[in-house]
């Protein structure tokens, strides 16, 4: 029953709406825009963008959505999909659009150690631990981030990979800097706006389908504590 909403202007970074909590909430004193929570699958676009940028895959590349067991220092890691089903070989477009977990974990293993960790910090997420501390689960959003930082990371995607902090009162605004490749950012945006790409998980007529252009990604934290939905239009 708790919720938070943030709306940023893509071009300026100006905050147009900030709702940290509502009056009837059991946690009304907690600002949900600033609280650090597990973002789940909302981190996957940045993983795929990195893989596109390094030319490891294209949107048409086939990835395997099949059970896997990954040894870690504390035991075996057995990632699952949200619906507990596996789809077999799927395109990278479908894997990202339908938010499949196993392809994301496999893709993370194709990248150099700490590559995703460095990219997320470059986007302003300010992760609290090293890439090795999170391990392969970082690809599925096991780190913690605030709605403010994550929304601004998606704003970076909307701006073709150019990062600039949000325009908050009293904070100086540095010049934009390139964090991600523009072509890779375009590919990720195209997938997140493709209703057909998400059909395997969400169907054709979900709430994510909009009348105009909108690129969007959902996420769910560990044990289903939090649901996220972050996206962008041309302006917001």
PDB file of C-alpha atoms in Angstrom:
ATOM      1  CA  UNK A   1       0.000   0.000   0.000  1.00  0.00           C
ATOM      2  CA  UNK A   2       3.047   2.289  -0.140  1.00  0.00           C
ATOM      3  CA  UNK A   3       4.014   4.103  -3.312  1.00  0.00           C
ATOM      4  CA  UNK A   4       6.247   6.807  -4.731  1.00  0.00           C
ATOM      5  CA  UNK A   5       6.315   8.714  -8.034  1.00  0.00           C
ATOM      6  CA  UNK A   6       9.005  10.836  -9.669  1.00  0.00           C
ATOM      7  CA  UNK A   7       8.767  12.705 -12.990  1.00  0.00           C
ATOM      8  CA  UNK A   8      11.828  14.362 -14.574  1.00  0.00           C
ATOM      9  CA  UNK A   9      12.107  16.570 -17.631  1.00  0.00           C
ATOM     10  CA  UNK A  10      14.397  14.701 -20.050  1.00  0.00           C
ATOM     11  CA  UNK A  11      16.158  17.778 -21.402  1.00  0.00           C
ATOM     12  CA  UNK A  12      16.666  19.868 -18.274  1.00  0.00           C
ATOM     13  CA  UNK A  13      16.552  17.275 -15.500  1.00  0.00           C
ATOM     14  CA  UNK A  14      14.025  19.455 -13.674  1.00  0.00           C
ATOM     15  CA  UNK A  15      11.820  17.651 -11.158  1.00  0.00           C
ATOM     16  CA  UNK A  16       8.200  18.011 -12.286  1.00  0.00           C
ATOM     17  CA  UNK A  17       6.603  15.698  -9.708  1.00  0.00           C
ATOM     18  CA  UNK A  18       7.948  14.172  -6.490  1.00  0.00           C
ATOM     19  CA  UNK A  19       5.656  12.083  -4.297  1.00  0.00           C
ATOM     20  CA  UNK A  20       7.642  10.262  -1.626  1.00  0.00           C
ATOM     21  CA  UNK A  21       4.671   8.740   0.199  1.00  0.00           C
ATOM     22  CA  UNK A  22       0.983   9.319   0.793  1.00  0.00           C
ATOM     23  CA  UNK A  23      -0.771  10.342   3.972  1.00  0.00           C
ATOM     24  CA  UNK A  24      -2.468   7.015   4.724  1.00  0.00           C
ATOM     25  CA  UNK A  25       0.714   4.988   4.250  1.00  0.00           C
ATOM     26  CA  UNK A  26       2.101   2.852   7.056  1.00  0.00           C
ATOM     27  CA  UNK A  27       5.489   4.373   6.184  1.00  0.00           C
ATOM     28  CA  UNK A  28       4.407   7.955   5.535  1.00  0.00           C
ATOM     29  CA  UNK A  29       7.648   9.366   6.965  1.00  0.00           C
ATOM     30  CA  UNK A  30       9.799   7.423   4.480  1.00  0.00           C
ATOM     31  CA  UNK A  31      10.541   9.279   1.250  1.00  0.00           C
ATOM     32  CA  UNK A  32      10.197   6.551  -1.353  1.00  0.00           C
ATOM     33  CA  UNK A  33      12.000   8.708  -3.946  1.00  0.00           C
ATOM     34  CA  UNK A  34      15.181   8.745  -1.844  1.00  0.00           C
ATOM     35  CA  UNK A  35      14.967   5.366  -0.091  1.00  0.00           C
ATOM     36  CA  UNK A  36      17.421   2.787  -1.434  1.00  0.00           C
ATOM     37  CA  UNK A  37      15.656  -0.418  -2.500  1.00  0.00           C
ATOM     38  CA  UNK A  38      16.473  -3.365  -4.755  1.00  0.00           C
ATOM     39  CA  UNK A  39      15.573  -2.309  -8.303  1.00  0.00           C
ATOM     40  CA  UNK A  40      15.299  -5.830  -9.734  1.00  0.00           C
ATOM     41  CA  UNK A  41      14.958  -6.094 -13.495  1.00  0.00           C
ATOM     42  CA  UNK A  42      15.004  -2.325 -14.052  1.00  0.00           C
ATOM     43  CA  UNK A  43      18.806  -2.698 -14.280  1.00  0.00           C
ATOM     44  CA  UNK A  44      18.622  -5.057 -17.274  1.00  0.00           C
ATOM     45  CA  UNK A  45      18.492  -2.314 -19.932  1.00  0.00           C
ATOM     46  CA  UNK A  46      21.940  -1.142 -18.848  1.00  0.00           C
ATOM     47  CA  UNK A  47      23.300  -4.690 -18.998  1.00  0.00           C
ATOM     48  CA  UNK A  48      22.007  -5.174 -22.541  1.00  0.00           C
ATOM     49  CA  UNK A  49      23.196  -1.707 -23.564  1.00  0.00           C
ATOM     50  CA  UNK A  50      26.699  -2.608 -22.425  1.00  0.00           C
ATOM     51  CA  UNK A  51      26.578  -5.885 -24.372  1.00  0.00           C
ATOM     52  CA  UNK A  52      25.342  -4.102 -27.531  1.00  0.00           C
ATOM     53  CA  UNK A  53      28.030  -1.467 -27.122  1.00  0.00           C
ATOM     54  CA  UNK A  54      30.775  -4.101 -26.876  1.00  0.00           C
ATOM     55  CA  UNK A  55      29.261  -5.957 -29.849  1.00  0.00           C
ATOM     56  CA  UNK A  56      28.832  -9.158 -27.873  1.00  0.00           C
ATOM     57  CA  UNK A  57      25.270  -9.507 -29.175  1.00  0.00           C
ATOM     58  CA  UNK A  58      22.698  -7.801 -31.382  1.00  0.00           C
ATOM     59  CA  UNK A  59      18.942  -7.627 -30.699  1.00  0.00           C
ATOM     60  CA  UNK A  60      18.554 -10.665 -32.984  1.00  0.00           C
ATOM     61  CA  UNK A  61      21.141 -12.821 -31.172  1.00  0.00           C
ATOM     62  CA  UNK A  62      19.785 -15.988 -29.573  1.00  0.00           C
ATOM     63  CA  UNK A  63      20.130 -16.377 -25.811  1.00  0.00           C
ATOM     64  CA  UNK A  64      19.250 -19.450 -23.779  1.00  0.00           C
ATOM     65  CA  UNK A  65      16.449 -19.174 -21.251  1.00  0.00           C
ATOM     66  CA  UNK A  66      17.051 -22.520 -19.584  1.00  0.00           C
ATOM     67  CA  UNK A  67      17.809 -23.562 -15.987  1.00  0.00           C
ATOM     68  CA  UNK A  68      21.391 -23.057 -14.835  1.00  0.00           C
ATOM     69  CA  UNK A  69      23.365 -23.473 -11.633  1.00  0.00           C
ATOM     70  CA  UNK A  70      26.160 -21.025 -10.882  1.00  0.00           C
ATOM     71  CA  UNK A  71      28.686 -21.881  -8.150  1.00  0.00           C
ATOM     72  CA  UNK A  72      29.432 -19.020  -5.743  1.00  0.00           C
ATOM     73  CA  UNK A  73      31.495 -18.665  -2.581  1.00  0.00           C
ATOM     74  CA  UNK A  74      28.397 -19.255  -0.450  1.00  0.00           C
ATOM     75  CA  UNK A  75      26.853 -22.103  -2.459  1.00  0.00           C
ATOM     76  CA  UNK A  76      24.969 -22.477  -5.711  1.00  0.00           C
ATOM     77  CA  UNK A  77      23.008 -19.662  -7.351  1.00  0.00           C
ATOM     78  CA  UNK A  78      19.920 -20.901  -9.222  1.00  0.00           C
ATOM     79  CA  UNK A  79      18.193 -17.918 -10.869  1.00  0.00           C
ATOM     80  CA  UNK A  80      14.508 -18.252 -11.770  1.00  0.00           C
ATOM     81  CA  UNK A  81      12.131 -16.329 -13.983  1.00  0.00           C
ATOM     82  CA  UNK A  82       9.265 -14.333 -12.491  1.00  0.00           C
ATOM     83  CA  UNK A  83       6.722 -16.912 -13.689  1.00  0.00           C
ATOM     84  CA  UNK A  84       8.969 -19.913 -12.867  1.00  0.00           C
ATOM     85  CA  UNK A  85       8.846 -21.042 -16.505  1.00  0.00           C
ATOM     86  CA  UNK A  86      11.624 -21.208 -19.096  1.00  0.00           C
ATOM     87  CA  UNK A  87      11.294 -20.245 -22.760  1.00  0.00           C
ATOM     88  CA  UNK A  88      14.341 -21.948 -24.348  1.00  0.00           C
ATOM     89  CA  UNK A  89      16.199 -20.089 -27.094  1.00  0.00           C
ATOM     90  CA  UNK A  90      14.918 -16.530 -27.494  1.00  0.00           C
ATOM     91  CA  UNK A  91      16.214 -13.417 -29.216  1.00  0.00           C
ATOM     92  CA  UNK A  92      17.949 -10.766 -27.125  1.00  0.00           C
ATOM     93  CA  UNK A  93      15.033  -8.479 -28.039  1.00  0.00           C
ATOM     94  CA  UNK A  94      12.570 -10.907 -26.468  1.00  0.00           C
ATOM     95  CA  UNK A  95      14.842 -11.652 -23.517  1.00  0.00           C
ATOM     96  CA  UNK A  96      14.999  -7.972 -22.544  1.00  0.00           C
ATOM     97  CA  UNK A  97      11.436  -7.053 -23.509  1.00  0.00           C
ATOM     98  CA  UNK A  98       9.942 -10.010 -21.648  1.00  0.00           C
ATOM     99  CA  UNK A  99      12.429  -9.516 -18.782  1.00  0.00           C
ATOM    100  CA  UNK A 100      13.750 -13.081 -18.719  1.00  0.00           C
ATOM    101  CA  UNK A 101      16.271 -13.701 -15.959  1.00  0.00           C
ATOM    102  CA  UNK A 102      18.392 -16.591 -17.232  1.00  0.00           C
ATOM    103  CA  UNK A 103      19.530 -14.837 -20.439  1.00  0.00           C
ATOM    104  CA  UNK A 104      20.473 -11.773 -18.363  1.00  0.00           C
ATOM    105  CA  UNK A 105      22.623 -13.840 -16.001  1.00  0.00           C
ATOM    106  CA  UNK A 106      24.317 -15.559 -18.941  1.00  0.00           C
ATOM    107  CA  UNK A 107      24.881 -12.209 -20.625  1.00  0.00           C
ATOM    108  CA  UNK A 108      26.417 -10.805 -17.452  1.00  0.00           C
ATOM    109  CA  UNK A 109      28.886 -13.688 -17.443  1.00  0.00           C
ATOM    110  CA  UNK A 110      29.990 -12.709 -20.968  1.00  0.00           C
ATOM    111  CA  UNK A 111      31.094  -9.265 -19.786  1.00  0.00           C
ATOM    112  CA  UNK A 112      34.416  -8.550 -18.050  1.00  0.00           C
ATOM    113  CA  UNK A 113      34.291  -8.626 -14.234  1.00  0.00           C
ATOM    114  CA  UNK A 114      33.010  -5.354 -12.773  1.00  0.00           C
ATOM    115  CA  UNK A 115      31.952  -3.985 -16.191  1.00  0.00           C
ATOM    116  CA  UNK A 116      28.276  -3.726 -15.251  1.00  0.00           C
ATOM    117  CA  UNK A 117      29.171  -2.407 -11.801  1.00  0.00           C
ATOM    118  CA  UNK A 118      31.264   0.374 -13.356  1.00  0.00           C
ATOM    119  CA  UNK A 119      28.528   1.259 -15.837  1.00  0.00           C
ATOM    120  CA  UNK A 120      25.855   1.520 -13.124  1.00  0.00           C
ATOM    121  CA  UNK A 121      28.072   3.762 -11.027  1.00  0.00           C
ATOM    122  CA  UNK A 122      28.775   5.851 -14.123  1.00  0.00           C
ATOM    123  CA  UNK A 123      25.009   6.331 -14.381  1.00  0.00           C
ATOM    124  CA  UNK A 124      24.959   7.724 -10.845  1.00  0.00           C
ATOM    125  CA  UNK A 125      23.547   4.723  -8.949  1.00  0.00           C
ATOM    126  CA  UNK A 126      26.328   4.884  -6.341  1.00  0.00           C
ATOM    127  CA  UNK A 127      26.368   1.159  -5.518  1.00  0.00           C
ATOM    128  CA  UNK A 128      27.374   0.456  -1.934  1.00  0.00           C
ATOM    129  CA  UNK A 129      29.562  -2.617  -2.577  1.00  0.00           C
ATOM    130  CA  UNK A 130      32.011  -3.934  -5.172  1.00  0.00           C
ATOM    131  CA  UNK A 131      30.968  -5.907  -8.237  1.00  0.00           C
ATOM    132  CA  UNK A 132      32.396  -9.084  -6.707  1.00  0.00           C
ATOM    133  CA  UNK A 133      30.262  -8.611  -3.609  1.00  0.00           C
ATOM    134  CA  UNK A 134      27.067  -8.718  -5.686  1.00  0.00           C
ATOM    135  CA  UNK A 135      28.293 -11.444  -8.032  1.00  0.00           C
ATOM    136  CA  UNK A 136      26.090 -12.701 -10.899  1.00  0.00           C
ATOM    137  CA  UNK A 137      22.920 -11.495  -9.183  1.00  0.00           C
ATOM    138  CA  UNK A 138      23.821  -7.886 -10.033  1.00  0.00           C
ATOM    139  CA  UNK A 139      22.456  -8.563 -13.535  1.00  0.00           C
ATOM    140  CA  UNK A 140      19.066  -9.154 -11.895  1.00  0.00           C
ATOM    141  CA  UNK A 141      19.135  -6.034  -9.737  1.00  0.00           C
ATOM    142  CA  UNK A 142      20.374  -7.297  -6.370  1.00  0.00           C
ATOM    143  CA  UNK A 143      22.007  -3.939  -5.556  1.00  0.00           C
ATOM    144  CA  UNK A 144      20.075  -1.098  -3.949  1.00  0.00           C
ATOM    145  CA  UNK A 145      19.265   2.210  -5.623  1.00  0.00           C
ATOM    146  CA  UNK A 146      16.935   5.132  -5.104  1.00  0.00           C
ATOM    147  CA  UNK A 147      14.045   6.018  -7.387  1.00  0.00           C
ATOM    148  CA  UNK A 148      15.708   9.395  -7.961  1.00  0.00           C
ATOM    149  CA  UNK A 149      18.997   7.909  -9.184  1.00  0.00           C
ATOM    150  CA  UNK A 150      17.359   5.144 -11.199  1.00  0.00           C
ATOM    151  CA  UNK A 151      14.916   7.513 -12.899  1.00  0.00           C
ATOM    152  CA  UNK A 152      17.821   9.749 -13.846  1.00  0.00           C
ATOM    153  CA  UNK A 153      19.684   6.721 -15.236  1.00  0.00           C
ATOM    154  CA  UNK A 154      16.696   6.080 -17.525  1.00  0.00           C
ATOM    155  CA  UNK A 155      16.781   9.769 -18.416  1.00  0.00           C
ATOM    156  CA  UNK A 156      20.373   9.155 -19.547  1.00  0.00           C
ATOM    157  CA  UNK A 157      19.041   6.408 -21.803  1.00  0.00           C
ATOM    158  CA  UNK A 158      16.403   8.807 -23.138  1.00  0.00           C
ATOM    159  CA  UNK A 159      19.172  11.296 -23.922  1.00  0.00           C
ATOM    160  CA  UNK A 160      21.151   8.803 -25.980  1.00  0.00           C
ATOM    161  CA  UNK A 161      23.711   7.907 -23.316  1.00  0.00           C
ATOM    162  CA  UNK A 162      24.525  11.441 -22.111  1.00  0.00           C
ATOM    163  CA  UNK A 163      24.508  11.652 -18.302  1.00  0.00           C
ATOM    164  CA  UNK A 164      23.747  14.694 -16.215  1.00  0.00           C
ATOM    165  CA  UNK A 165      22.516  14.735 -12.605  1.00  0.00           C
ATOM    166  CA  UNK A 166      18.919  15.806 -11.977  1.00  0.00           C
ATOM    167  CA  UNK A 167      18.423  19.535 -11.496  1.00  0.00           C
ATOM    168  CA  UNK A 168      17.824  19.778  -7.752  1.00  0.00           C
ATOM    169  CA  UNK A 169      17.627  23.096  -5.872  1.00  0.00           C
ATOM    170  CA  UNK A 170      20.983  24.309  -4.611  1.00  0.00           C
ATOM    171  CA  UNK A 171      23.051  21.778  -6.549  1.00  0.00           C
ATOM    172  CA  UNK A 172      25.357  22.894  -9.371  1.00  0.00           C
ATOM    173  CA  UNK A 173      24.787  21.220 -12.736  1.00  0.00           C
ATOM    174  CA  UNK A 174      27.938  19.970 -14.465  1.00  0.00           C
ATOM    175  CA  UNK A 175      28.148  19.646 -18.233  1.00  0.00           C
ATOM    176  CA  UNK A 176      26.678  16.435 -19.701  1.00  0.00           C
ATOM    177  CA  UNK A 177      29.137  13.555 -20.151  1.00  0.00           C
ATOM    178  CA  UNK A 178      28.857  10.513 -22.343  1.00  0.00           C
ATOM    179  CA  UNK A 179      28.402   7.345 -20.297  1.00  0.00           C
ATOM    180  CA  UNK A 180      26.921   4.995 -22.898  1.00  0.00           C
ATOM    181  CA  UNK A 181      27.158   4.620 -26.668  1.00  0.00           C
ATOM    182  CA  UNK A 182      24.383   6.441 -28.536  1.00  0.00           C
ATOM    183  CA  UNK A 183      23.694   3.561 -30.949  1.00  0.00           C
ATOM    184  CA  UNK A 184      23.468   1.014 -28.124  1.00  0.00           C
ATOM    185  CA  UNK A 185      21.149   3.343 -26.203  1.00  0.00           C
ATOM    186  CA  UNK A 186      18.929   3.586 -29.289  1.00  0.00           C
ATOM    187  CA  UNK A 187      18.703  -0.219 -29.555  1.00  0.00           C
ATOM    188  CA  UNK A 188      17.740  -0.580 -25.885  1.00  0.00           C
ATOM    189  CA  UNK A 189      15.150   2.183 -26.206  1.00  0.00           C
ATOM    190  CA  UNK A 190      13.673   0.543 -29.311  1.00  0.00           C
ATOM    191  CA  UNK A 191      13.289  -2.771 -27.458  1.00  0.00           C
ATOM    192  CA  UNK A 192      11.732  -1.169 -24.371  1.00  0.00           C
ATOM    193  CA  UNK A 193       9.178   0.552 -26.618  1.00  0.00           C
ATOM    194  CA  UNK A 194       8.363  -2.644 -28.554  1.00  0.00           C
ATOM    195  CA  UNK A 195       5.093  -4.137 -27.282  1.00  0.00           C
ATOM    196  CA  UNK A 196       5.719  -7.334 -29.260  1.00  0.00           C
ATOM    197  CA  UNK A 197       9.057  -7.856 -27.506  1.00  0.00           C
ATOM    198  CA  UNK A 198       7.371  -8.152 -24.094  1.00  0.00           C
ATOM    199  CA  UNK A 199       4.432 -10.333 -25.157  1.00  0.00           C
ATOM    200  CA  UNK A 200       5.911 -13.608 -23.806  1.00  0.00           C
ATOM    201  CA  UNK A 201       5.603 -12.274 -20.257  1.00  0.00           C
ATOM    202  CA  UNK A 202       3.089  -9.409 -20.346  1.00  0.00           C
ATOM    203  CA  UNK A 203       0.770 -10.301 -23.234  1.00  0.00           C
ATOM    204  CA  UNK A 204      -0.297  -7.925 -25.993  1.00  0.00           C
ATOM    205  CA  UNK A 205      -2.665  -5.712 -23.981  1.00  0.00           C
ATOM    206  CA  UNK A 206      -0.852  -4.909 -20.738  1.00  0.00           C
ATOM    207  CA  UNK A 207      -0.743  -1.547 -18.959  1.00  0.00           C
ATOM    208  CA  UNK A 208       2.698  -1.045 -20.521  1.00  0.00           C
ATOM    209  CA  UNK A 209       1.096  -0.566 -23.938  1.00  0.00           C
ATOM    210  CA  UNK A 210       0.605   3.144 -24.589  1.00  0.00           C
ATOM    211  CA  UNK A 211      -0.974   5.109 -27.430  1.00  0.00           C
ATOM    212  CA  UNK A 212       2.189   7.088 -28.143  1.00  0.00           C
ATOM    213  CA  UNK A 213       5.905   6.367 -27.830  1.00  0.00           C
ATOM    214  CA  UNK A 214       7.028   5.158 -24.413  1.00  0.00           C
ATOM    215  CA  UNK A 215      10.004   2.979 -23.478  1.00  0.00           C
ATOM    216  CA  UNK A 216       9.384   1.184 -20.203  1.00  0.00           C
ATOM    217  CA  UNK A 217      10.851  -1.449 -17.897  1.00  0.00           C
ATOM    218  CA  UNK A 218       9.430  -3.125 -14.829  1.00  0.00           C
ATOM    219  CA  UNK A 219      11.290  -4.661 -11.919  1.00  0.00           C
ATOM    220  CA  UNK A 220      10.568  -6.720  -8.825  1.00  0.00           C
ATOM    221  CA  UNK A 221      12.803  -6.883  -5.770  1.00  0.00           C
ATOM    222  CA  UNK A 222      13.711  -9.981  -3.784  1.00  0.00           C
ATOM    223  CA  UNK A 223      10.746 -11.768  -2.184  1.00  0.00           C
ATOM    224  CA  UNK A 224       8.369  -9.495  -4.154  1.00  0.00           C
ATOM    225  CA  UNK A 225       8.770  -6.639  -1.663  1.00  0.00           C
ATOM    226  CA  UNK A 226       8.757  -3.878  -4.262  1.00  0.00           C
ATOM    227  CA  UNK A 227       7.402  -3.357  -7.769  1.00  0.00           C
ATOM    228  CA  UNK A 228       9.030  -0.804 -10.059  1.00  0.00           C
ATOM    229  CA  UNK A 229       7.917   0.683 -13.347  1.00  0.00           C
ATOM    230  CA  UNK A 230      10.273   3.205 -14.933  1.00  0.00           C
ATOM    231  CA  UNK A 231      10.224   4.538 -18.459  1.00  0.00           C
ATOM    232  CA  UNK A 232      10.283   7.605 -20.628  1.00  0.00           C
ATOM    233  CA  UNK A 233       8.555   9.423 -23.443  1.00  0.00           C
ATOM    234  CA  UNK A 234      10.258  11.979 -25.682  1.00  0.00           C
ATOM    235  CA  UNK A 235       9.824  14.644 -22.995  1.00  0.00           C
ATOM    236  CA  UNK A 236       9.519  13.023 -19.552  1.00  0.00           C
TER     237      UNK A 236
END
